Amino acid sequence: MADNNSLLRIYEQMLRIRLFEQKAQELYVQGLVTGSMHIYTGQEAIAATAGELLRETDTITSTHRGHGHCIAKGGKTDKMMAELLGRKTGYCGGKGGSMHMADFTRGNLGANGMVGGGLAISVGAGITNAIIKKNDSVTVCFFGEGATNEGVFHESLNLAAIWKLPVIFLCENNLYQVFTSVAESMPVKDVSIRAISYGIPGITCDGNDVLELYDVLDSAIERARNGQGPTLIEAKTYRWEGHYTGDGYARGGYRSIEEIDLWKAKDPIARMAKYIIESAIADNELLEKIEAGLKDEIEKAVHFAMESPWPDDEDLYKDVFYEKEEV
Ligand SMILES: Cc1ncc(C[n+]2csc(CCOP(=O)(O)OP(=O)(O)O)c2C)c(N)n1
Ligand SMILES: [Mg+2]
């Protein structure tokens, strides 16, 4: 079970993700973000709880909706903001943008524009840790439920299962793949049932409930660390915003306003704040102080990004192909 300090850190990370993305959306509307973004708002509990349970030496693979994963694995909001604004000081030198942020120094193996792309990479990380380096590091592989209809999901789970790789397959089931609902695209109600084909545990949990997520993830991570192999976790959740920043269907269209509002009422951050206050883990004053500190951090991140230079012309072909280091 999560202790009070863990819960407070998770709360802070969830809020950091929310405030970072709200600011990024403001900048997008002003035409300052180069490229589009897939906003994670509503799903923050999943990344923040996983991040709290991982060690610095553990790794994650992320998705096209990756801002929350990056922050949860210790990513710096100033370098992230600089990347969104296309600046040289960003995580990819300003050349990748939202969908390519990676931070190998903190074990974030990268966001990915290819749906399901992270699944195969997580198996590679598992092979590296368990078979080649023989350490006890684990990898959390984030993906949406849409990716579970792809071949790479099944191949990855199969390999990870037969080789007992230390990978936690963490499906964020937000009920939609772009504009298509799970009811239209999947013959099963719960993604977790797909674990049966690979003889591994499959668990469905409430992805907006930090306490439940913590316990489910804790056991799966422990199991992976002890060499007992992978687990498939399905965290049911919802994205509040449109599929991406430019789709024009943030409210209504392929889903009803009532449905969106129903899920907004299940806000994982407000839910956690209520629990923290009611359990006397912290008072309102401390929560307000945390929020003020985060707002200050995000303002500084924007300032850092805006003041940063654009990439130089000669940077254009750098980082495209592997360059052998001179010895
Ligand atoms: C291999 C591949 N197929 C299709 C796309 C187009 N595409 C981008 S996001 C997306 C939906 C993904 O849904 P899901 O995995 O549930 O993630 P969510 O967007 O809901 O977080 C699709 C089909 C893509 N980027 N890559
Ligand atoms: Mg989805």
Short mmCIF file of N, CA, C and O and ligand atoms in Angstrom, two decimals, residues 43 65 144-146 172-178 182 239, ligand 2:
data_model
loop_
_atom_site.label_atom_id
_atom_site.label_comp_id
_atom_site.label_asym_id
_atom_site.label_seq_id
_atom_site.Cartn_x
_atom_site.Cartn_y
_atom_site.Cartn_z
N GLN A 43 -5.93 11.16 -17.78
CA GLN A 43 -5.26 9.86 -17.61
C GLN A 43 -4.05 9.93 -16.67
O GLN A 43 -3.31 8.96 -16.52
N ARG A 65 0.82 9.74 -27.02
CA ARG A 65 0.23 10.56 -25.95
C ARG A 65 1.18 10.54 -24.76
O ARG A 65 0.85 10.08 -23.68
N GLY A 144 -2.06 2.29 -25.71
CA GLY A 144 -3.51 2.43 -25.69
C GLY A 144 -4.16 1.11 -26.07
O GLY A 144 -3.51 0.20 -26.60
N GLU A 145 -5.46 1.02 -25.82
CA GLU A 145 -6.16 -0.23 -26.15
C GLU A 145 -6.18 -0.48 -27.66
O GLU A 145 -6.25 -1.63 -28.10
N GLY A 146 -6.04 0.60 -28.45
CA GLY A 146 -6.01 0.43 -29.90
C GLY A 146 -4.84 -0.44 -30.34
O GLY A 146 -4.97 -1.25 -31.27
N GLU A 172 -3.55 1.64 -21.35
CA GLU A 172 -4.41 2.73 -20.90
C GLU A 172 -5.65 2.70 -21.79
O GLU A 172 -5.63 3.19 -22.92
N ASN A 173 -6.68 2.06 -21.30
CA ASN A 173 -7.91 1.92 -22.09
C ASN A 173 -8.79 3.15 -21.89
O ASN A 173 -9.55 3.22 -20.93
N ASN A 174 -8.66 4.11 -22.82
CA ASN A 174 -9.46 5.34 -22.72
C ASN A 174 -10.70 5.27 -23.62
O ASN A 174 -11.31 6.28 -23.93
N LEU A 175 -11.05 4.07 -24.02
CA LEU A 175 -12.31 3.76 -24.70
C LEU A 175 -12.42 4.19 -26.17
O LEU A 175 -13.39 3.89 -26.84
N TYR A 176 -11.41 4.91 -26.68
CA TYR A 176 -11.45 5.35 -28.09
C TYR A 176 -10.09 5.20 -28.76
O TYR A 176 -9.04 5.36 -28.12
N GLN A 177 -10.16 4.92 -30.05
CA GLN A 177 -8.96 4.98 -30.89
C GLN A 177 -9.30 5.99 -31.99
O GLN A 177 -10.10 5.71 -32.86
N VAL A 178 -8.72 7.17 -31.86
CA VAL A 178 -9.11 8.34 -32.65
C VAL A 178 -10.63 8.53 -32.46
O VAL A 178 -11.04 8.84 -31.34
N VAL A 182 -14.28 1.45 -28.49
CA VAL A 182 -13.89 0.04 -28.27
C VAL A 182 -15.03 -0.90 -28.66
O VAL A 182 -14.79 -1.98 -29.19
N ARG A 239 -9.85 10.09 -22.03
CA ARG A 239 -9.16 11.35 -22.34
C ARG A 239 -10.20 12.46 -22.46
O ARG A 239 -11.21 12.28 -23.12
MG MG B 2 -7.50 4.59 -26.79
#
